[in-house]
Short mmCIF file of C-alpha atoms in Angstrom, two decimals:
data_model
loop_
_atom_site.label_atom_id
_atom_site.label_comp_id
_atom_site.label_asym_id
_atom_site.label_seq_id
_atom_site.Cartn_x
_atom_site.Cartn_y
_atom_site.Cartn_z
CA MET A 1 139.21 107.58 126.07
CA ASN A 2 137.37 106.78 122.82
CA TYR A 3 138.81 106.00 119.36
CA THR A 4 138.83 109.62 118.14
CA GLU A 5 140.54 110.81 121.32
CA ALA A 6 143.15 108.06 121.00
CA VAL A 7 143.96 109.09 117.41
CA ASP A 8 144.15 112.75 118.45
CA TYR A 9 146.55 111.83 121.25
CA ILE A 10 148.82 109.92 118.86
CA GLU A 11 148.83 112.74 116.33
CA GLU A 12 149.94 115.14 119.06
CA ILE A 13 152.96 113.01 120.06
CA PRO A 14 155.46 114.73 117.69
CA LYS A 15 154.82 117.99 119.53
CA PHE A 16 156.17 116.74 122.87
CA THR A 17 158.68 113.96 122.22
CA ALA A 18 161.46 112.99 119.82
CA LYS A 19 163.09 109.83 118.47
CA ASN A 20 164.40 107.43 121.12
CA PRO A 21 167.20 104.83 120.96
CA PRO A 22 166.31 101.16 120.37
CA GLU A 23 166.96 100.40 124.06
CA HIS A 24 163.94 102.54 124.89
CA THR A 25 161.68 100.51 122.60
CA ARG A 26 163.17 97.25 123.85
CA GLU A 27 162.37 98.13 127.46
CA LEU A 28 158.78 99.03 126.63
CA LEU A 29 158.32 95.77 124.72
CA SER A 30 159.69 93.91 127.74
CA ARG A 31 157.17 95.63 130.00
CA MET A 32 154.44 94.61 127.55
CA GLY A 33 155.53 90.97 127.86
CA ASP A 34 157.58 90.84 124.64
CA PRO A 35 154.55 90.31 122.38
CA HIS A 36 156.77 90.07 119.29
CA LYS A 37 158.51 86.90 120.43
CA GLY A 38 157.32 83.72 118.77
CA MET A 39 156.20 85.46 115.58
CA LYS A 40 157.79 84.64 112.22
CA ILE A 41 158.92 88.08 111.15
CA ILE A 42 160.20 89.30 107.79
CA HIS A 43 161.90 92.68 108.22
CA VAL A 44 161.97 95.11 105.28
CA ALA A 45 164.08 98.27 104.88
CA GLY A 46 165.06 100.46 101.92
CA THR A 47 164.31 103.82 100.32
CA ASN A 48 161.78 102.96 97.61
CA GLY A 49 159.54 99.94 97.21
CA LYS A 50 159.35 98.83 100.87
CA GLY A 51 155.57 98.98 101.00
CA SER A 52 155.14 97.21 97.68
CA VAL A 53 157.53 94.41 98.68
CA CYS A 54 155.64 94.02 101.96
CA ALA A 55 152.33 93.85 100.07
CA TYR A 56 153.63 91.13 97.72
CA LEU A 57 154.96 89.10 100.67
CA ASN A 58 151.69 89.47 102.52
CA SER A 59 149.63 88.42 99.51
CA MET A 60 151.77 85.30 98.91
CA LEU A 61 151.51 84.21 102.54
CA ILE A 62 147.74 84.74 102.63
CA LYS A 63 147.30 82.88 99.33
CA GLY A 64 149.34 80.05 100.87
CA GLY A 65 146.87 79.76 103.77
CA CYS A 66 149.01 81.46 106.43
CA SER A 67 147.76 84.00 108.96
CA CYS A 68 149.69 87.22 108.48
CA GLY A 69 149.99 90.66 110.04
CA LEU A 70 151.31 93.60 108.02
CA PHE A 71 152.80 96.72 109.62
CA THR A 72 153.54 99.57 107.19
CA SER A 73 153.65 103.35 107.00
CA PRO A 74 152.49 105.93 106.30
CA HIS A 75 148.73 105.57 106.13
CA LEU A 76 146.85 107.25 103.30
CA ILE A 77 143.42 107.88 104.77
CA LYS A 78 143.02 106.34 108.24
CA ILE A 79 145.69 105.48 110.79
CA ASN A 80 144.31 101.93 111.19
CA GLU A 81 145.69 101.18 107.68
CA ARG A 82 149.10 100.66 109.27
CA TYR A 83 147.83 97.36 110.70
CA ILE A 84 146.47 94.74 108.31
CA ILE A 85 145.60 91.20 109.36
CA ASN A 86 144.79 88.65 106.68
CA GLN A 87 144.14 91.43 104.15
CA GLU A 88 141.78 93.35 106.47
CA VAL A 89 142.52 96.69 108.14
CA VAL A 90 142.05 96.36 111.91
CA ASP A 91 138.84 97.82 113.27
CA ASP A 92 138.50 100.79 115.61
CA ASP A 93 137.79 98.64 118.66
CA LEU A 94 141.02 96.64 118.36
CA PHE A 95 142.97 99.81 117.59
CA LEU A 96 141.60 101.47 120.73
CA GLU A 97 142.31 98.37 122.84
CA ALA A 98 145.91 98.33 121.62
CA PHE A 99 146.30 102.04 122.34
CA THR A 100 144.81 101.70 125.83
CA GLU A 101 147.06 98.79 126.81
CA THR A 102 150.18 100.39 125.30
CA LYS A 103 149.49 103.72 126.98
CA ARG A 104 149.06 101.97 130.32
CA VAL A 105 152.58 100.56 129.98
CA VAL A 106 153.93 103.89 128.73
CA ASP A 107 152.41 105.74 131.69
CA GLY A 108 154.15 103.37 134.08
CA TYR A 109 157.44 103.92 132.26
CA LEU A 110 156.97 107.70 132.48
CA ALA A 111 156.28 107.40 136.21
CA ASP A 112 159.69 105.72 136.54
CA GLY A 113 161.34 108.80 135.04
CA SER A 114 161.71 107.82 131.38
CA VAL A 115 160.50 109.70 128.30
CA HIS A 116 157.46 109.18 126.10
CA PRO A 117 157.80 107.00 122.98
CA SER A 118 157.91 108.76 119.62
CA TYR A 119 154.97 108.75 117.19
CA PHE A 120 156.31 105.82 115.16
CA GLU A 121 157.53 103.98 118.26
CA MET A 122 154.06 104.16 119.82
CA LEU A 123 152.46 102.83 116.65
CA PHE A 124 155.00 99.99 116.43
CA LEU A 125 154.34 98.97 120.05
CA MET A 126 150.61 98.96 119.38
CA GLY A 127 151.18 96.82 116.31
CA MET A 128 153.01 94.18 118.30
CA TYR A 129 150.13 94.09 120.77
CA ILE A 130 147.61 93.75 117.91
CA PHE A 131 149.44 90.92 116.18
CA LYS A 132 149.94 89.05 119.45
CA LYS A 133 146.27 89.49 120.33
CA LYS A 134 145.17 88.08 116.97
CA MET A 135 147.77 85.28 117.17
CA VAL A 136 149.10 85.74 113.64
CA GLU A 137 151.81 83.32 112.53
CA TYR A 138 153.74 85.72 110.28
CA VAL A 139 154.42 89.45 110.53
CA ILE A 140 155.70 91.58 107.66
CA LEU A 141 157.48 94.47 109.33
CA GLU A 142 158.39 97.65 107.42
CA THR A 143 160.92 100.04 108.91
CA GLY A 144 159.92 103.66 109.34
CA LEU A 145 163.04 105.73 108.70
CA GLY A 146 166.47 104.20 108.11
CA GLY A 147 167.06 100.86 109.77
CA ARG A 148 169.90 100.80 112.26
CA LEU A 149 168.15 103.09 114.75
CA ASP A 150 164.58 102.32 113.70
CA ALA A 151 162.13 101.25 116.40
CA THR A 152 161.41 98.04 114.49
CA ASN A 153 165.07 97.02 114.70
CA VAL A 154 164.58 95.63 118.20
CA VAL A 155 163.38 92.42 116.53
CA GLU A 156 166.22 90.00 117.18
CA ASN A 157 165.63 86.87 115.10
CA PRO A 158 163.57 87.56 111.98
CA LEU A 159 163.16 84.90 109.32
CA ALA A 160 164.78 87.19 106.77
CA CYS A 161 165.90 90.76 106.24
CA ILE A 162 165.07 92.46 102.94
CA ILE A 163 166.65 95.67 101.65
CA THR A 164 164.92 97.30 98.70
CA SER A 165 166.33 99.95 96.36
CA ILE A 166 168.48 102.68 97.91
CA SER A 167 168.40 106.32 96.88
CA ARG A 168 168.85 109.75 98.44
CA ASP A 169 166.02 110.63 100.81
CA HIS A 170 165.89 111.96 104.38
CA THR A 171 169.55 112.94 103.98
CA GLU A 172 169.39 115.02 107.16
CA TYR A 173 169.04 111.77 109.11
CA LEU A 174 170.64 109.06 106.98
CA GLY A 175 173.61 110.73 105.29
CA GLU A 176 174.31 112.45 102.00
CA THR A 177 175.80 109.59 100.00
CA ILE A 178 174.33 106.30 98.78
CA PRO A 179 176.90 104.21 100.73
CA GLU A 180 176.06 106.13 103.92
CA ILE A 181 172.33 105.60 103.44
CA ALA A 182 172.87 101.93 102.53
CA GLY A 183 174.85 101.52 105.74
CA GLU A 184 171.92 102.81 107.78
CA LYS A 185 169.45 100.52 105.97
CA ALA A 186 171.82 97.54 106.34
CA GLY A 187 171.67 98.10 110.10
CA ILE A 188 168.69 95.70 110.21
CA ILE A 189 170.91 92.76 109.24
CA LYS A 190 171.14 90.23 112.08
CA PRO A 191 173.80 87.55 112.65
CA GLY A 192 173.04 84.43 110.65
CA VAL A 193 169.73 85.75 109.27
CA PRO A 194 169.32 85.57 105.46
CA VAL A 195 169.55 88.90 103.64
CA ILE A 196 167.82 89.42 100.30
CA TYR A 197 168.63 92.73 98.63
CA ASP A 198 168.33 94.77 95.46
CA GLY A 199 171.68 94.79 93.65
CA HIS A 200 170.94 97.41 90.98
CA ARG A 201 173.15 100.07 92.58
CA ARG A 202 176.64 98.68 93.00
CA ASP A 203 177.69 101.33 95.57
CA ALA A 204 174.76 100.29 97.80
CA ALA A 205 175.08 96.56 97.08
CA LYS A 206 178.73 96.50 98.17
CA VAL A 207 177.85 98.02 101.55
CA ILE A 208 175.01 95.54 102.12
CA ALA A 209 177.10 92.54 101.05
CA LYS A 210 179.93 93.57 103.36
CA ARG A 211 177.56 93.97 106.33
CA ALA A 212 176.05 90.55 105.62
CA GLU A 213 179.52 89.00 105.51
CA GLU A 214 180.46 90.64 108.82
CA ASN A 215 177.33 89.14 110.39
CA LYS A 216 177.87 85.73 108.76
CA SER A 217 174.44 86.16 107.19
CA PRO A 218 173.61 84.26 103.99
CA SER A 219 173.08 86.91 101.32
CA PHE A 220 171.08 86.76 98.10
CA GLU A 221 171.46 89.58 95.60
CA LEU A 222 168.64 90.32 93.16
CA LYS A 223 170.26 91.19 89.85
CA PRO A 224 168.58 92.84 86.84
CA SER A 225 169.38 89.74 84.76
CA MET A 226 167.06 87.67 86.94
CA TYR A 227 163.83 89.05 85.40
CA THR A 228 162.76 89.91 81.86
CA LEU A 229 159.74 91.90 80.67
CA LYS A 230 157.27 90.07 78.42
CA THR A 231 154.22 92.35 78.10
CA ILE A 232 153.02 95.69 79.47
CA THR A 233 149.45 97.01 79.10
CA ARG A 234 147.07 99.30 80.96
CA GLU A 235 146.09 96.26 83.04
CA GLY A 236 149.58 95.30 84.22
CA ILE A 237 152.87 93.57 83.43
CA THR A 238 153.90 90.00 82.65
CA PHE A 239 157.55 89.00 83.11
CA ASP A 240 159.82 85.98 83.50
CA PHE A 241 161.74 85.47 86.74
CA TRP A 242 164.75 83.15 86.77
CA TYR A 243 165.44 80.99 89.82
CA ASP A 244 167.80 78.03 90.09
CA GLY A 245 168.23 77.88 86.33
CA ASP A 246 164.49 77.76 85.57
CA SER A 247 162.05 80.55 84.74
CA VAL A 248 158.57 81.21 86.06
CA GLU A 249 156.09 83.64 84.53
CA LEU A 250 154.86 86.26 86.99
CA LYS A 251 152.05 88.75 86.49
CA ILE A 252 151.59 91.97 88.45
CA PRO A 253 148.53 94.27 88.41
CA TYR A 254 150.70 97.40 87.99
CA ILE A 255 151.99 99.31 84.97
CA ALA A 256 155.33 100.51 86.38
CA ARG A 257 158.40 98.55 85.27
CA TYR A 258 160.07 99.05 88.66
CA GLN A 259 157.36 96.87 90.19
CA MET A 260 159.02 93.92 88.48
CA MET A 261 161.97 94.47 90.81
CA ASN A 262 159.76 94.77 93.90
CA ALA A 263 157.76 91.65 93.00
CA SER A 264 160.95 89.75 92.17
CA LEU A 265 162.54 90.71 95.49
CA ALA A 266 159.50 89.44 97.39
CA TYR A 267 159.23 86.26 95.28
CA PHE A 268 163.00 85.63 95.61
CA THR A 269 162.64 85.91 99.39
CA MET A 270 159.76 83.46 99.53
CA ARG A 271 161.59 80.94 97.37
CA ASN A 272 164.54 81.15 99.76
CA LEU A 273 162.18 80.53 102.70
CA GLU A 274 160.44 77.50 101.18
CA SER A 275 161.61 75.24 104.00
CA VAL A 276 159.70 77.46 106.43
CA HIS A 277 156.37 78.13 104.71
CA HIS A 278 156.11 75.14 102.27
CA ILE A 279 153.96 77.13 99.84
CA PRO A 280 154.14 75.78 96.25
CA ALA A 281 155.71 78.04 93.61
CA GLU A 282 152.47 78.26 91.62
CA VAL A 283 150.63 79.52 94.72
CA LEU A 284 153.32 82.13 95.28
CA ALA A 285 152.83 83.28 91.67
CA GLU A 286 149.08 83.57 92.26
CA GLY A 287 149.78 85.66 95.35
CA ILE A 288 151.93 88.02 93.28
CA ARG A 289 149.19 88.32 90.65
CA THR A 290 146.48 89.25 93.16
CA THR A 291 148.51 91.77 95.19
CA ARG A 292 146.88 95.10 95.94
CA TRP A 293 148.84 98.06 97.30
CA SER A 294 146.98 101.33 97.72
CA GLY A 295 148.30 104.55 96.22
CA ARG A 296 151.40 103.14 94.55
CA MET A 297 150.94 103.34 90.77
CA GLU A 298 147.41 102.15 91.46
CA THR A 299 144.70 102.22 88.80
CA VAL A 300 141.76 103.66 90.74
CA MET A 301 139.43 104.29 87.78
CA PRO A 302 139.77 103.42 84.10
CA GLY A 303 142.73 105.43 82.83
CA VAL A 304 143.32 107.09 86.23
CA ILE A 305 146.48 106.16 88.13
CA VAL A 306 147.37 107.37 91.63
CA ASP A 307 151.03 107.21 92.62
CA GLY A 308 152.64 108.35 95.85
CA ALA A 309 156.06 109.05 94.27
CA HIS A 310 157.59 111.90 96.27
CA ASN A 311 161.39 111.68 96.04
CA GLU A 312 163.95 111.79 93.24
CA ASP A 313 164.09 108.11 92.36
CA GLY A 314 160.35 107.66 92.79
CA VAL A 315 159.59 110.50 90.39
CA ALA A 316 162.21 109.26 87.91
CA GLU A 317 160.50 105.87 87.82
CA PHE A 318 157.10 107.53 87.53
CA VAL A 319 158.29 109.49 84.50
CA LYS A 320 159.54 106.29 82.86
CA THR A 321 156.15 104.67 83.39
CA ALA A 322 154.14 107.60 82.05
CA CYS A 323 156.39 107.77 78.99
CA GLU A 324 155.54 104.12 78.24
CA PHE A 325 152.00 105.30 77.43
CA LYS A 326 152.66 108.76 75.96
CA GLU A 327 152.88 107.58 72.35
CA ASP A 328 149.34 106.19 72.35
CA ASN A 329 147.65 108.38 74.98
CA GLU A 330 147.35 112.03 75.84
CA ILE A 331 148.67 112.53 79.37
CA THR A 332 147.07 114.68 82.07
CA ILE A 333 148.96 115.27 85.33
CA LEU A 334 147.35 116.14 88.66
CA PHE A 335 150.17 117.29 90.93
CA SER A 336 150.80 118.48 94.47
CA ALA A 337 153.76 118.40 96.84
CA VAL A 338 154.76 119.44 100.33
CA CYS A 339 157.39 122.07 101.04
CA ASP A 340 160.11 119.81 102.48
CA LYS A 341 160.39 117.80 99.26
CA ARG A 342 162.42 118.85 96.22
CA TYR A 343 159.29 119.78 94.33
CA LYS A 344 161.02 122.15 91.91
CA ASP A 345 163.24 119.33 90.68
CA MET A 346 160.24 116.98 90.58
CA ILE A 347 158.27 119.41 88.42
CA ARG A 348 161.19 119.98 86.07
CA GLU A 349 161.67 116.23 85.62
CA ILE A 350 157.96 115.60 84.96
CA ALA A 351 157.66 118.53 82.56
CA GLU A 352 160.79 117.75 80.56
CA GLY A 353 160.51 113.96 80.73
CA ILE A 354 156.82 113.51 79.91
CA ARG A 355 155.79 116.76 78.21
CA PRO A 356 152.23 116.27 79.51
CA ASN A 357 149.36 117.56 77.44
CA ARG A 358 147.67 119.11 80.46
CA VAL A 359 148.57 119.81 84.09
CA VAL A 360 146.36 120.62 87.07
CA THR A 361 148.05 121.59 90.34
CA THR A 362 146.47 121.51 93.78
CA GLN A 363 147.62 121.84 97.37
CA ILE A 364 147.77 119.79 100.53
CA TRP A 365 146.61 121.87 103.49
CA GLY A 366 148.72 122.11 106.63
CA ASP A 367 151.99 123.63 107.76
CA ARG A 368 153.84 122.08 104.79
CA VAL A 369 151.59 123.54 102.10
CA VAL A 370 152.93 124.74 98.74
CA PRO A 371 150.29 126.95 97.03
CA ALA A 372 148.73 125.47 93.90
CA GLU A 373 149.50 128.62 91.90
CA GLU A 374 153.19 128.44 92.80
CA LEU A 375 153.32 124.85 91.55
CA ALA A 376 151.42 125.82 88.39
CA GLN A 377 153.86 128.63 87.63
CA LEU A 378 156.78 126.23 87.94
CA PHE A 379 155.17 123.92 85.38
CA ARG A 380 154.65 126.87 83.04
CA GLU A 381 158.26 127.94 83.43
CA ALA A 382 159.29 124.35 82.65
CA GLY A 383 157.52 124.54 79.27
CA CYS A 384 154.03 123.17 79.93
CA GLN A 385 151.41 125.10 77.97
CA GLN A 386 148.06 124.08 79.45
CA VAL A 387 148.32 124.44 83.24
CA ASP A 388 145.54 125.16 85.74
CA ALA A 389 145.79 125.77 89.48
CA GLU A 390 142.92 124.60 91.70
CA PRO A 391 143.61 124.69 95.48
CA ASP A 392 140.73 122.36 96.39
CA VAL A 393 141.80 118.75 95.86
CA GLU A 394 138.34 117.46 94.96
CA ASN A 395 137.69 120.25 92.45
CA ALA A 396 141.20 119.72 91.05
CA PHE A 397 140.45 116.04 90.49
CA GLU A 398 137.21 116.79 88.66
CA LEU A 399 138.93 119.39 86.49
CA ALA A 400 141.79 117.02 85.61
CA TYR A 401 139.39 114.13 85.00
CA LYS A 402 137.35 116.27 82.60
CA GLU A 403 140.53 117.28 80.77
CA LYS A 404 141.69 113.64 80.58
CA GLY A 405 139.11 112.64 77.96
CA GLU A 406 140.07 109.28 76.45
CA GLY A 407 143.70 109.65 77.55
CA MET A 408 145.42 108.76 80.82
CA MET A 409 145.55 110.75 84.04
CA PHE A 410 148.37 110.42 86.57
CA CYS A 411 148.00 111.85 90.09
CA VAL A 412 151.45 112.26 91.63
CA GLY A 413 153.78 114.22 93.89
CA SER A 414 152.79 113.28 97.44
CA LEU A 415 151.47 110.39 99.50
CA TYR A 416 149.21 112.94 101.16
CA LEU A 417 147.69 113.73 97.76
CA ALA A 418 147.28 110.00 97.12
CA GLY A 419 145.47 109.63 100.44
CA GLU A 420 143.08 112.53 99.86
CA LEU A 421 142.30 111.34 96.36
CA LYS A 422 141.70 107.76 97.47
CA ASP A 423 139.25 109.01 100.07
CA TYR A 424 137.45 111.25 97.57
CA ILE A 425 137.30 108.64 94.81
CA SER A 426 135.90 106.10 97.28
CA ARG A 427 133.11 108.52 98.18
CA ARG A 428 132.64 109.53 94.53
CA THR A 429 132.25 105.97 93.24
CA GLY A 430 130.63 104.47 96.32
CA LYS A 431 133.30 101.77 96.51
#
């Protein structure tokens, strides 16, 4: 089986298997020789900001001279993106090797009468093989969905557990209320393992703190008072973070205020793990400053920002960020969404919150498509005057970019849109 056939096989998995309990994953890892054991793992769960927190952690460890593997989801362009080692996406050969070895173990398990691993479970197992093969010292591990029943939750003794901001998403799996969802996310907390968590929502923070207490886990709550904005420009944000009574200036290459919380959560974690990694505070700050995280409020061209916001809280934060620049810049929105997201509410919030000067809608092809014209009509009904529908993503980008002029252009609504645009812009600019 070659690389393309391996990817095709993985993409077909959701058609013939479903989510399995952690015991299933644990048994497969055992049959693989427990490749995850011996790694220094930082486990990250939450609704929003998981990927960004992982990226900040990874950048700080790399800047500190550590070898580090990063496992995140979803990918934007190519499935290999889920595995990053020392800032480099793994190549096709290593991906195929990991698939081949994992499938060999899976086939043996199937022959014994068990069921096939799920899509995410298969990718997680491959990741553990990859990181073991490359002998990384640290692994930053992002949960897929939830926490308590997530495939990644078979990790028994991580260095730390991090829980980012909690909001309503995937309610069909995680519960309808914030405390219910927080309870699922807090399921990654392990006895005696430090827990660092976002304390902005008191209803979520109480659940996390209680779970930490039950597990006798040292807990560290990130409070809004711990960081203060200094400057915000098109190039990024500078802010002060307070730790042990002293402040340190941190710079992030992003324009969204919520990234201060994500960067602070990662930095707070690393300061609490100083006895493990021994990286000086000034090196940690440099790691924060040089972090790159694709498709999350990312400036991809001058005045062009791509953001994968696709749920209520994500869009709310996106609107806040765009409004920061509305006074001095005309705003053009390039928007698309998939049918299982609350796109009508998203459109209403963007239209009423930003009042963009221009809107271009497009569509993501597949079985979750929402036609570009339907999205455009919703923007018109929400009060936007200049709205164009262009089904082809590449043509939509060029139309929106032309309309942008000297203003700012935000591409938002779906990680799938972010992925397609990143791919197109890379080909367009030759970078």
